[in-house]
């Protein structure tokens, strides 16, 4: 006797004739949206202002592809700085040490309270504010010095500016993830003799990843688009900067904006797919809903146990 036989009481149940509900409003809404989308696409295809010939000409231009590369480099490097510094700031914010707590709070107050564009402008003027940086012991020994004004470090300043600003937001994301872990986990770790840093590193942070990953993926996508603001540094090597420079020569800004938008959409789509699989990986065990394979394995295990019991009784 199988599990289905037990559920049916040993008798074959009559099939249920289910009639699905009709939803005419859904079909009407879908038809209206399809018509509007078709009208928009037709209008865009026949509108000469879009300059589709120029769009196709520059879509895979080497300068545009170089801009895509710089955009990805800015995004990755800035997010690495943001994640590392954000975790550190979150731990400082949750630390029992008041000096660390208030230092972290001050950092967040400054970088979340001022626009990222304004911060990037300051980084662009860094050479004017600090013309020379000396490394050594004050008033005694000087080990090295750097002439900041002679450095061509627009890319470096853009990465630093984006990373420091994003770290303030990543800190709050990490803090929310850590706060989502039950206090019992921390108490159990302390009972095992772990220090506060060991508890955070070995117990709390691994469990908090399920809450941290989704907003972090959103921040990566947001950072990709925020790189268009690095013209304030000024750095024009990224995607939007290259498209703007080309449009300044051919005097066709609309198709160049379409080219930049297409590449932003393409890269963002890839990042969204990666975010989906990463979220699914860290969400394992968080849901009580069993997959079809798990249900089949469970049914087979119950049947096997039932058959073994029947054989024993026989």
PDB file of C-alpha atoms in Angstrom:
ATOM      1  CA  UNK A   1       0.000   0.000   0.000  1.00  0.00           C
ATOM      2  CA  UNK A   2       1.439   3.350  -0.989  1.00  0.00           C
ATOM      3  CA  UNK A   3       1.088   6.780   0.577  1.00  0.00           C
ATOM      4  CA  UNK A   4      -1.518   7.770  -2.002  1.00  0.00           C
ATOM      5  CA  UNK A   5      -3.533   4.629  -1.151  1.00  0.00           C
ATOM      6  CA  UNK A   6      -3.447   5.537   2.534  1.00  0.00           C
ATOM      7  CA  UNK A   7      -4.561   9.056   1.784  1.00  0.00           C
ATOM      8  CA  UNK A   8      -7.436   7.770  -0.349  1.00  0.00           C
ATOM      9  CA  UNK A   9      -8.473   5.265   2.319  1.00  0.00           C
ATOM     10  CA  UNK A  10      -7.803   2.359  -0.047  1.00  0.00           C
ATOM     11  CA  UNK A  11     -10.612   3.402  -2.437  1.00  0.00           C
ATOM     12  CA  UNK A  12     -10.248   5.105  -5.755  1.00  0.00           C
ATOM     13  CA  UNK A  13     -11.581   8.625  -5.467  1.00  0.00           C
ATOM     14  CA  UNK A  14     -13.663  10.141  -8.222  1.00  0.00           C
ATOM     15  CA  UNK A  15     -11.770  12.719 -10.275  1.00  0.00           C
ATOM     16  CA  UNK A  16     -12.527  16.310  -9.434  1.00  0.00           C
ATOM     17  CA  UNK A  17     -13.775  18.356 -12.345  1.00  0.00           C
ATOM     18  CA  UNK A  18     -12.300  21.787 -11.705  1.00  0.00           C
ATOM     19  CA  UNK A  19     -13.441  24.690 -13.852  1.00  0.00           C
ATOM     20  CA  UNK A  20     -10.928  27.539 -13.903  1.00  0.00           C
ATOM     21  CA  UNK A  21     -12.239  31.024 -13.248  1.00  0.00           C
ATOM     22  CA  UNK A  22     -12.417  33.387 -16.162  1.00  0.00           C
ATOM     23  CA  UNK A  23     -10.541  36.664 -15.969  1.00  0.00           C
ATOM     24  CA  UNK A  24     -11.609  38.801 -18.943  1.00  0.00           C
ATOM     25  CA  UNK A  25     -10.065  41.903 -17.390  1.00  0.00           C
ATOM     26  CA  UNK A  26      -6.590  40.376 -17.678  1.00  0.00           C
ATOM     27  CA  UNK A  27      -7.020  39.717 -21.406  1.00  0.00           C
ATOM     28  CA  UNK A  28      -8.345  43.218 -22.013  1.00  0.00           C
ATOM     29  CA  UNK A  29      -5.428  44.792 -20.113  1.00  0.00           C
ATOM     30  CA  UNK A  30      -2.923  42.602 -21.984  1.00  0.00           C
ATOM     31  CA  UNK A  31      -4.461  43.579 -25.334  1.00  0.00           C
ATOM     32  CA  UNK A  32      -4.356  47.306 -24.501  1.00  0.00           C
ATOM     33  CA  UNK A  33      -0.703  47.087 -23.391  1.00  0.00           C
ATOM     34  CA  UNK A  34       0.244  45.100 -26.500  1.00  0.00           C
ATOM     35  CA  UNK A  35      -1.390  47.693 -28.775  1.00  0.00           C
ATOM     36  CA  UNK A  36       0.325  50.595 -27.002  1.00  0.00           C
ATOM     37  CA  UNK A  37       3.690  48.843 -27.151  1.00  0.00           C
ATOM     38  CA  UNK A  38       3.256  48.113 -30.863  1.00  0.00           C
ATOM     39  CA  UNK A  39       2.328  51.754 -31.563  1.00  0.00           C
ATOM     40  CA  UNK A  40       5.382  52.988 -29.631  1.00  0.00           C
ATOM     41  CA  UNK A  41       7.752  50.607 -31.464  1.00  0.00           C
ATOM     42  CA  UNK A  42       6.297  51.561 -34.838  1.00  0.00           C
ATOM     43  CA  UNK A  43       6.621  55.246 -34.043  1.00  0.00           C
ATOM     44  CA  UNK A  44      10.206  54.838 -32.845  1.00  0.00           C
ATOM     45  CA  UNK A  45      11.155  52.776 -35.919  1.00  0.00           C
ATOM     46  CA  UNK A  46       9.751  55.373 -38.331  1.00  0.00           C
ATOM     47  CA  UNK A  47      10.976  58.453 -36.448  1.00  0.00           C
ATOM     48  CA  UNK A  48      14.050  59.849 -38.171  1.00  0.00           C
ATOM     49  CA  UNK A  49      15.181  61.712 -35.041  1.00  0.00           C
ATOM     50  CA  UNK A  50      16.446  58.475 -33.516  1.00  0.00           C
ATOM     51  CA  UNK A  51      19.060  58.102 -36.292  1.00  0.00           C
ATOM     52  CA  UNK A  52      19.067  54.299 -36.233  1.00  0.00           C
ATOM     53  CA  UNK A  53      21.873  54.210 -38.769  1.00  0.00           C
ATOM     54  CA  UNK A  54      24.150  56.085 -36.380  1.00  0.00           C
ATOM     55  CA  UNK A  55      22.974  53.840 -33.564  1.00  0.00           C
ATOM     56  CA  UNK A  56      24.035  50.688 -35.462  1.00  0.00           C
ATOM     57  CA  UNK A  57      27.312  52.296 -36.487  1.00  0.00           C
ATOM     58  CA  UNK A  58      28.464  53.080 -32.942  1.00  0.00           C
ATOM     59  CA  UNK A  59      26.867  50.226 -30.983  1.00  0.00           C
ATOM     60  CA  UNK A  60      30.035  48.113 -31.188  1.00  0.00           C
ATOM     61  CA  UNK A  61      32.512  50.936 -31.682  1.00  0.00           C
ATOM     62  CA  UNK A  62      35.852  50.302 -29.975  1.00  0.00           C
ATOM     63  CA  UNK A  63      35.524  53.504 -27.947  1.00  0.00           C
ATOM     64  CA  UNK A  64      32.121  52.428 -26.655  1.00  0.00           C
ATOM     65  CA  UNK A  65      33.433  48.950 -25.797  1.00  0.00           C
ATOM     66  CA  UNK A  66      36.338  50.555 -23.950  1.00  0.00           C
ATOM     67  CA  UNK A  67      33.822  52.645 -22.020  1.00  0.00           C
ATOM     68  CA  UNK A  68      31.914  49.503 -21.073  1.00  0.00           C
ATOM     69  CA  UNK A  69      35.146  47.996 -19.748  1.00  0.00           C
ATOM     70  CA  UNK A  70      35.943  51.077 -17.648  1.00  0.00           C
ATOM     71  CA  UNK A  71      32.382  51.118 -16.329  1.00  0.00           C
ATOM     72  CA  UNK A  72      32.679  47.512 -15.188  1.00  0.00           C
ATOM     73  CA  UNK A  73      36.085  48.204 -13.635  1.00  0.00           C
ATOM     74  CA  UNK A  74      34.721  51.200 -11.732  1.00  0.00           C
ATOM     75  CA  UNK A  75      31.744  49.164 -10.522  1.00  0.00           C
ATOM     76  CA  UNK A  76      33.771  46.154  -9.348  1.00  0.00           C
ATOM     77  CA  UNK A  77      36.565  48.105  -7.647  1.00  0.00           C
ATOM     78  CA  UNK A  78      34.184  50.554  -5.959  1.00  0.00           C
ATOM     79  CA  UNK A  79      31.982  47.709  -4.676  1.00  0.00           C
ATOM     80  CA  UNK A  80      35.000  45.836  -3.300  1.00  0.00           C
ATOM     81  CA  UNK A  81      35.954  48.929  -1.293  1.00  0.00           C
ATOM     82  CA  UNK A  82      32.327  49.441  -0.261  1.00  0.00           C
ATOM     83  CA  UNK A  83      31.762  45.856   0.907  1.00  0.00           C
ATOM     84  CA  UNK A  84      34.993  45.598   2.909  1.00  0.00           C
ATOM     85  CA  UNK A  85      34.620  49.029   4.489  1.00  0.00           C
ATOM     86  CA  UNK A  86      30.854  48.554   4.954  1.00  0.00           C
ATOM     87  CA  UNK A  87      31.337  45.337   6.948  1.00  0.00           C
ATOM     88  CA  UNK A  88      33.958  47.073   9.078  1.00  0.00           C
ATOM     89  CA  UNK A  89      31.691  50.061   9.707  1.00  0.00           C
ATOM     90  CA  UNK A  90      28.743  47.806  10.578  1.00  0.00           C
ATOM     91  CA  UNK A  91      30.842  45.874  13.089  1.00  0.00           C
ATOM     92  CA  UNK A  92      32.040  49.167  14.575  1.00  0.00           C
ATOM     93  CA  UNK A  93      28.421  50.369  14.775  1.00  0.00           C
ATOM     94  CA  UNK A  94      27.427  47.218  16.675  1.00  0.00           C
ATOM     95  CA  UNK A  95      30.537  47.200  18.854  1.00  0.00           C
ATOM     96  CA  UNK A  96      30.181  47.777  22.606  1.00  0.00           C
ATOM     97  CA  UNK A  97      33.059  50.278  22.304  1.00  0.00           C
ATOM     98  CA  UNK A  98      31.493  53.799  22.259  1.00  0.00           C
ATOM     99  CA  UNK A  99      34.454  55.295  20.361  1.00  0.00           C
ATOM    100  CA  UNK A 100      34.002  52.845  17.493  1.00  0.00           C
ATOM    101  CA  UNK A 101      30.224  53.336  17.502  1.00  0.00           C
ATOM    102  CA  UNK A 102      30.362  57.120  17.275  1.00  0.00           C
ATOM    103  CA  UNK A 103      33.156  57.037  14.673  1.00  0.00           C
ATOM    104  CA  UNK A 104      31.039  54.787  12.454  1.00  0.00           C
ATOM    105  CA  UNK A 105      27.947  56.949  13.008  1.00  0.00           C
ATOM    106  CA  UNK A 106      29.900  60.102  12.036  1.00  0.00           C
ATOM    107  CA  UNK A 107      31.123  58.461   8.839  1.00  0.00           C
ATOM    108  CA  UNK A 108      27.580  57.483   7.884  1.00  0.00           C
ATOM    109  CA  UNK A 109      26.279  60.945   8.761  1.00  0.00           C
ATOM    110  CA  UNK A 110      28.760  62.638   6.419  1.00  0.00           C
ATOM    111  CA  UNK A 111      28.646  60.291   3.421  1.00  0.00           C
ATOM    112  CA  UNK A 112      24.898  59.655   3.489  1.00  0.00           C
ATOM    113  CA  UNK A 113      24.092  63.280   4.168  1.00  0.00           C
ATOM    114  CA  UNK A 114      25.867  64.737   1.102  1.00  0.00           C
ATOM    115  CA  UNK A 115      25.168  63.938  -2.581  1.00  0.00           C
ATOM    116  CA  UNK A 116      27.557  61.572  -4.306  1.00  0.00           C
ATOM    117  CA  UNK A 117      28.039  64.092  -7.126  1.00  0.00           C
ATOM    118  CA  UNK A 118      29.251  66.710  -4.648  1.00  0.00           C
ATOM    119  CA  UNK A 119      31.632  64.176  -3.113  1.00  0.00           C
ATOM    120  CA  UNK A 120      33.035  63.315  -6.548  1.00  0.00           C
ATOM    121  CA  UNK A 121      33.589  67.016  -7.246  1.00  0.00           C
ATOM    122  CA  UNK A 122      35.634  67.217  -4.035  1.00  0.00           C
ATOM    123  CA  UNK A 123      37.708  64.233  -5.165  1.00  0.00           C
ATOM    124  CA  UNK A 124      38.267  65.995  -8.469  1.00  0.00           C
ATOM    125  CA  UNK A 125      39.625  68.973  -6.531  1.00  0.00           C
ATOM    126  CA  UNK A 126      41.762  66.780  -4.257  1.00  0.00           C
ATOM    127  CA  UNK A 127      44.923  67.933  -6.009  1.00  0.00           C
ATOM    128  CA  UNK A 128      44.019  71.561  -5.324  1.00  0.00           C
ATOM    129  CA  UNK A 129      43.258  70.906  -1.648  1.00  0.00           C
ATOM    130  CA  UNK A 130      46.286  68.700  -0.959  1.00  0.00           C
ATOM    131  CA  UNK A 131      49.047  69.655  -3.361  1.00  0.00           C
ATOM    132  CA  UNK A 132      51.596  67.396  -1.683  1.00  0.00           C
ATOM    133  CA  UNK A 133      51.350  64.423   0.664  1.00  0.00           C
ATOM    134  CA  UNK A 134      54.277  63.653   2.986  1.00  0.00           C
ATOM    135  CA  UNK A 135      54.637  60.255   4.646  1.00  0.00           C
ATOM    136  CA  UNK A 136      56.742  59.994   7.784  1.00  0.00           C
ATOM    137  CA  UNK A 137      56.962  61.058  11.412  1.00  0.00           C
ATOM    138  CA  UNK A 138      55.722  64.653  11.892  1.00  0.00           C
ATOM    139  CA  UNK A 139      58.459  67.277  12.381  1.00  0.00           C
ATOM    140  CA  UNK A 140      61.207  64.616  12.378  1.00  0.00           C
ATOM    141  CA  UNK A 141      61.612  62.029   9.619  1.00  0.00           C
ATOM    142  CA  UNK A 142      60.100  62.079   6.137  1.00  0.00           C
ATOM    143  CA  UNK A 143      60.042  58.749   4.337  1.00  0.00           C
ATOM    144  CA  UNK A 144      58.376  59.748   1.080  1.00  0.00           C
ATOM    145  CA  UNK A 145      56.294  62.458  -0.523  1.00  0.00           C
ATOM    146  CA  UNK A 146      53.868  62.588  -3.417  1.00  0.00           C
ATOM    147  CA  UNK A 147      53.095  65.540  -5.644  1.00  0.00           C
ATOM    148  CA  UNK A 148      49.352  65.070  -6.017  1.00  0.00           C
ATOM    149  CA  UNK A 149      48.973  67.703  -8.716  1.00  0.00           C
ATOM    150  CA  UNK A 150      51.388  65.841 -10.970  1.00  0.00           C
ATOM    151  CA  UNK A 151      49.446  62.574 -10.638  1.00  0.00           C
ATOM    152  CA  UNK A 152      47.037  61.668 -13.435  1.00  0.00           C
ATOM    153  CA  UNK A 153      44.795  59.717 -11.099  1.00  0.00           C
ATOM    154  CA  UNK A 154      41.259  60.601 -12.183  1.00  0.00           C
ATOM    155  CA  UNK A 155      40.308  56.908 -12.405  1.00  0.00           C
ATOM    156  CA  UNK A 156      41.744  56.239  -8.926  1.00  0.00           C
ATOM    157  CA  UNK A 157      39.912  59.200  -7.390  1.00  0.00           C
ATOM    158  CA  UNK A 158      36.675  58.097  -9.089  1.00  0.00           C
ATOM    159  CA  UNK A 159      36.990  54.599  -7.580  1.00  0.00           C
ATOM    160  CA  UNK A 160      37.768  56.000  -4.132  1.00  0.00           C
ATOM    161  CA  UNK A 161      34.912  58.496  -4.265  1.00  0.00           C
ATOM    162  CA  UNK A 162      32.346  55.908  -5.353  1.00  0.00           C
ATOM    163  CA  UNK A 163      33.628  53.284  -2.915  1.00  0.00           C
ATOM    164  CA  UNK A 164      33.630  55.538   0.150  1.00  0.00           C
ATOM    165  CA  UNK A 165      30.126  56.784  -0.586  1.00  0.00           C
ATOM    166  CA  UNK A 166      28.744  53.299  -1.174  1.00  0.00           C
ATOM    167  CA  UNK A 167      30.387  51.982   2.012  1.00  0.00           C
ATOM    168  CA  UNK A 168      27.995  54.070   4.088  1.00  0.00           C
ATOM    169  CA  UNK A 169      24.982  52.337   2.513  1.00  0.00           C
ATOM    170  CA  UNK A 170      26.573  48.891   2.619  1.00  0.00           C
ATOM    171  CA  UNK A 171      27.183  49.411   6.334  1.00  0.00           C
ATOM    172  CA  UNK A 172      23.463  49.789   6.975  1.00  0.00           C
ATOM    173  CA  UNK A 173      22.691  46.745   4.821  1.00  0.00           C
ATOM    174  CA  UNK A 174      25.164  44.616   6.765  1.00  0.00           C
ATOM    175  CA  UNK A 175      23.871  45.966  10.071  1.00  0.00           C
ATOM    176  CA  UNK A 176      20.303  45.046   9.111  1.00  0.00           C
ATOM    177  CA  UNK A 177      21.438  41.553   8.160  1.00  0.00           C
ATOM    178  CA  UNK A 178      23.300  41.086  11.437  1.00  0.00           C
ATOM    179  CA  UNK A 179      20.297  42.341  13.409  1.00  0.00           C
ATOM    180  CA  UNK A 180      18.094  39.750  11.694  1.00  0.00           C
ATOM    181  CA  UNK A 181      20.011  36.886  13.322  1.00  0.00           C
ATOM    182  CA  UNK A 182      18.399  35.747  16.555  1.00  0.00           C
ATOM    183  CA  UNK A 183      20.017  36.624  19.853  1.00  0.00           C
ATOM    184  CA  UNK A 184      20.053  32.937  20.752  1.00  0.00           C
ATOM    185  CA  UNK A 185      22.760  32.361  18.150  1.00  0.00           C
ATOM    186  CA  UNK A 186      24.996  34.946  19.806  1.00  0.00           C
ATOM    187  CA  UNK A 187      24.277  33.578  23.268  1.00  0.00           C
ATOM    188  CA  UNK A 188      25.113  30.036  22.151  1.00  0.00           C
ATOM    189  CA  UNK A 189      28.413  31.213  20.647  1.00  0.00           C
ATOM    190  CA  UNK A 190      29.340  33.045  23.837  1.00  0.00           C
ATOM    191  CA  UNK A 191      28.447  29.931  25.838  1.00  0.00           C
ATOM    192  CA  UNK A 192      30.915  27.975  23.688  1.00  0.00           C
ATOM    193  CA  UNK A 193      33.648  30.416  24.668  1.00  0.00           C
ATOM    194  CA  UNK A 194      33.821  32.489  21.484  1.00  0.00           C
ATOM    195  CA  UNK A 195      34.850  36.123  21.671  1.00  0.00           C
ATOM    196  CA  UNK A 196      32.694  38.893  20.219  1.00  0.00           C
ATOM    197  CA  UNK A 197      34.754  39.060  17.001  1.00  0.00           C
ATOM    198  CA  UNK A 198      34.680  35.262  16.608  1.00  0.00           C
ATOM    199  CA  UNK A 199      30.912  35.248  17.116  1.00  0.00           C
ATOM    200  CA  UNK A 200      30.440  37.847  14.404  1.00  0.00           C
ATOM    201  CA  UNK A 201      32.831  36.121  12.015  1.00  0.00           C
ATOM    202  CA  UNK A 202      31.797  32.490  12.506  1.00  0.00           C
ATOM    203  CA  UNK A 203      28.154  32.600  13.571  1.00  0.00           C
ATOM    204  CA  UNK A 204      26.354  35.853  12.808  1.00  0.00           C
ATOM    205  CA  UNK A 205      27.701  37.004   9.438  1.00  0.00           C
ATOM    206  CA  UNK A 206      27.284  33.631   7.639  1.00  0.00           C
ATOM    207  CA  UNK A 207      23.614  33.521   8.688  1.00  0.00           C
ATOM    208  CA  UNK A 208      23.077  37.183   7.853  1.00  0.00           C
ATOM    209  CA  UNK A 209      24.104  36.643   4.210  1.00  0.00           C
ATOM    210  CA  UNK A 210      20.544  35.579   3.319  1.00  0.00           C
ATOM    211  CA  UNK A 211      19.363  39.085   4.238  1.00  0.00           C
ATOM    212  CA  UNK A 212      22.456  40.932   2.987  1.00  0.00           C
ATOM    213  CA  UNK A 213      22.700  39.496  -0.537  1.00  0.00           C
ATOM    214  CA  UNK A 214      19.448  40.868  -2.133  1.00  0.00           C
ATOM    215  CA  UNK A 215      20.024  44.571  -1.305  1.00  0.00           C
ATOM    216  CA  UNK A 216      23.721  44.187  -2.085  1.00  0.00           C
ATOM    217  CA  UNK A 217      22.807  43.008  -5.582  1.00  0.00           C
ATOM    218  CA  UNK A 218      20.610  46.067  -5.972  1.00  0.00           C
ATOM    219  CA  UNK A 219      23.484  48.281  -4.846  1.00  0.00           C
ATOM    220  CA  UNK A 220      25.795  46.720  -7.460  1.00  0.00           C
ATOM    221  CA  UNK A 221      23.271  47.518 -10.193  1.00  0.00           C
ATOM    222  CA  UNK A 222      22.847  51.020  -8.797  1.00  0.00           C
ATOM    223  CA  UNK A 223      26.624  51.488  -8.711  1.00  0.00           C
ATOM    224  CA  UNK A 224      26.849  50.519 -12.382  1.00  0.00           C
ATOM    225  CA  UNK A 225      24.565  53.434 -13.241  1.00  0.00           C
ATOM    226  CA  UNK A 226      26.161  55.810 -10.727  1.00  0.00           C
ATOM    227  CA  UNK A 227      29.459  55.534 -12.609  1.00  0.00           C
ATOM    228  CA  UNK A 228      27.956  57.968 -15.133  1.00  0.00           C
ATOM    229  CA  UNK A 229      28.560  60.705 -12.534  1.00  0.00           C
ATOM    230  CA  UNK A 230      32.356  60.350 -12.503  1.00  0.00           C
ATOM    231  CA  UNK A 231      32.539  63.184 -15.027  1.00  0.00           C
ATOM    232  CA  UNK A 232      32.636  65.348 -11.892  1.00  0.00           C
ATOM    233  CA  UNK A 233      36.141  64.041 -11.016  1.00  0.00           C
ATOM    234  CA  UNK A 234      36.632  64.562 -14.048  1.00  0.00           C
ATOM    235  CA  UNK A 235      36.941  61.145 -15.723  1.00  0.00           C
ATOM    236  CA  UNK A 236      35.343  60.566 -19.115  1.00  0.00           C
ATOM    237  CA  UNK A 237      36.571  57.070 -19.917  1.00  0.00           C
ATOM    238  CA  UNK A 238      33.442  55.247 -18.806  1.00  0.00           C
ATOM    239  CA  UNK A 239      30.470  54.390 -21.012  1.00  0.00           C
ATOM    240  CA  UNK A 240      28.418  57.559 -20.707  1.00  0.00           C
ATOM    241  CA  UNK A 241      31.517  59.744 -20.952  1.00  0.00           C
ATOM    242  CA  UNK A 242      32.592  58.058 -24.192  1.00  0.00           C
ATOM    243  CA  UNK A 243      29.102  58.377 -25.662  1.00  0.00           C
ATOM    244  CA  UNK A 244      28.991  62.056 -24.670  1.00  0.00           C
ATOM    245  CA  UNK A 245      32.394  62.714 -26.235  1.00  0.00           C
ATOM    246  CA  UNK A 246      31.378  61.076 -29.514  1.00  0.00           C
ATOM    247  CA  UNK A 247      28.101  63.003 -29.620  1.00  0.00           C
ATOM    248  CA  UNK A 248      30.114  66.206 -29.146  1.00  0.00           C
ATOM    249  CA  UNK A 249      31.872  65.439 -32.437  1.00  0.00           C
ATOM    250  CA  UNK A 250      29.058  64.073 -34.626  1.00  0.00           C
ATOM    251  CA  UNK A 251      26.372  66.333 -33.056  1.00  0.00           C
ATOM    252  CA  UNK A 252      23.938  63.415 -32.700  1.00  0.00           C
ATOM    253  CA  UNK A 253      23.269  63.015 -28.955  1.00  0.00           C
ATOM    254  CA  UNK A 254      20.046  60.969 -29.280  1.00  0.00           C
ATOM    255  CA  UNK A 255      21.515  57.862 -30.981  1.00  0.00           C
ATOM    256  CA  UNK A 256      24.560  57.986 -28.699  1.00  0.00           C
ATOM    257  CA  UNK A 257      22.293  58.061 -25.649  1.00  0.00           C
ATOM    258  CA  UNK A 258      20.499  55.044 -27.119  1.00  0.00           C
ATOM    259  CA  UNK A 259      23.822  53.255 -27.529  1.00  0.00           C
ATOM    260  CA  UNK A 260      24.799  53.941 -23.912  1.00  0.00           C
ATOM    261  CA  UNK A 261      21.350  52.893 -22.674  1.00  0.00           C
ATOM    262  CA  UNK A 262      21.540  49.628 -24.618  1.00  0.00           C
ATOM    263  CA  UNK A 263      24.841  48.670 -23.018  1.00  0.00           C
ATOM    264  CA  UNK A 264      23.630  49.688 -19.551  1.00  0.00           C
ATOM    265  CA  UNK A 265      20.569  47.469 -20.030  1.00  0.00           C
ATOM    266  CA  UNK A 266      22.682  44.554 -21.292  1.00  0.00           C
ATOM    267  CA  UNK A 267      25.123  44.626 -18.377  1.00  0.00           C
ATOM    268  CA  UNK A 268      22.329  45.199 -15.853  1.00  0.00           C
ATOM    269  CA  UNK A 269      20.447  42.183 -17.211  1.00  0.00           C
ATOM    270  CA  UNK A 270      23.495  39.959 -16.705  1.00  0.00           C
ATOM    271  CA  UNK A 271      23.921  41.270 -13.163  1.00  0.00           C
ATOM    272  CA  UNK A 272      20.241  40.623 -12.396  1.00  0.00           C
ATOM    273  CA  UNK A 273      20.590  37.000 -13.534  1.00  0.00           C
ATOM    274  CA  UNK A 274      23.653  36.552 -11.333  1.00  0.00           C
ATOM    275  CA  UNK A 275      21.815  38.143  -8.416  1.00  0.00           C
ATOM    276  CA  UNK A 276      18.907  35.711  -8.859  1.00  0.00           C
ATOM    277  CA  UNK A 277      21.092  32.608  -8.626  1.00  0.00           C
ATOM    278  CA  UNK A 278      23.122  34.052  -5.762  1.00  0.00           C
ATOM    279  CA  UNK A 279      19.955  34.802  -3.778  1.00  0.00           C
ATOM    280  CA  UNK A 280      18.637  31.309  -4.446  1.00  0.00           C
ATOM    281  CA  UNK A 281      21.912  29.805  -3.218  1.00  0.00           C
ATOM    282  CA  UNK A 282      21.888  31.674   0.092  1.00  0.00           C
ATOM    283  CA  UNK A 283      18.147  31.150   0.575  1.00  0.00           C
ATOM    284  CA  UNK A 284      18.540  27.377   0.853  1.00  0.00           C
ATOM    285  CA  UNK A 285      16.908  26.099   4.008  1.00  0.00           C
ATOM    286  CA  UNK A 286      14.995  29.339   4.571  1.00  0.00           C
ATOM    287  CA  UNK A 287      11.775  28.050   3.031  1.00  0.00           C
ATOM    288  CA  UNK A 288       9.622  25.212   4.376  1.00  0.00           C
ATOM    289  CA  UNK A 289       8.242  24.457   0.927  1.00  0.00           C
ATOM    290  CA  UNK A 290       9.638  21.204  -0.483  1.00  0.00           C
ATOM    291  CA  UNK A 291      10.584  20.798  -4.123  1.00  0.00           C
ATOM    292  CA  UNK A 292       9.063  18.095  -6.343  1.00  0.00           C
ATOM    293  CA  UNK A 293      12.191  15.954  -6.027  1.00  0.00           C
ATOM    294  CA  UNK A 294      12.171  16.260  -2.244  1.00  0.00           C
ATOM    295  CA  UNK A 295       8.484  15.268  -2.127  1.00  0.00           C
ATOM    296  CA  UNK A 296       9.187  12.213  -4.280  1.00  0.00           C
ATOM    297  CA  UNK A 297      12.083  11.189  -2.042  1.00  0.00           C
ATOM    298  CA  UNK A 298       9.918  11.661   1.053  1.00  0.00           C
ATOM    299  CA  UNK A 299       7.094   9.559  -0.427  1.00  0.00           C
ATOM    300  CA  UNK A 300       9.560   6.814  -1.417  1.00  0.00           C
ATOM    301  CA  UNK A 301      11.015   6.777   2.091  1.00  0.00           C
ATOM    302  CA  UNK A 302       7.563   6.486   3.682  1.00  0.00           C
ATOM    303  CA  UNK A 303       6.578   3.683   1.271  1.00  0.00           C
ATOM    304  CA  UNK A 304       9.793   1.803   1.970  1.00  0.00           C
ATOM    305  CA  UNK A 305       9.265   2.088   5.701  1.00  0.00           C
ATOM    306  CA  UNK A 306       5.645   0.927   5.336  1.00  0.00           C
ATOM    307  CA  UNK A 307       6.676  -2.105   3.236  1.00  0.00           C
ATOM    308  CA  UNK A 308       9.345  -3.058   5.777  1.00  0.00           C
ATOM    309  CA  UNK A 309       6.794  -2.899   8.614  1.00  0.00           C
ATOM    310  CA  UNK A 310       4.322  -5.027   6.614  1.00  0.00           C
ATOM    311  CA  UNK A 311       6.963  -7.682   5.916  1.00  0.00           C
ATOM    312  CA  UNK A 312       7.879  -7.828   9.589  1.00  0.00           C
ATOM    313  CA  UNK A 313       4.224  -8.305  10.584  1.00  0.00           C
ATOM    314  CA  UNK A 314       3.827 -11.045   7.995  1.00  0.00           C
TER     315      UNK A 314
END
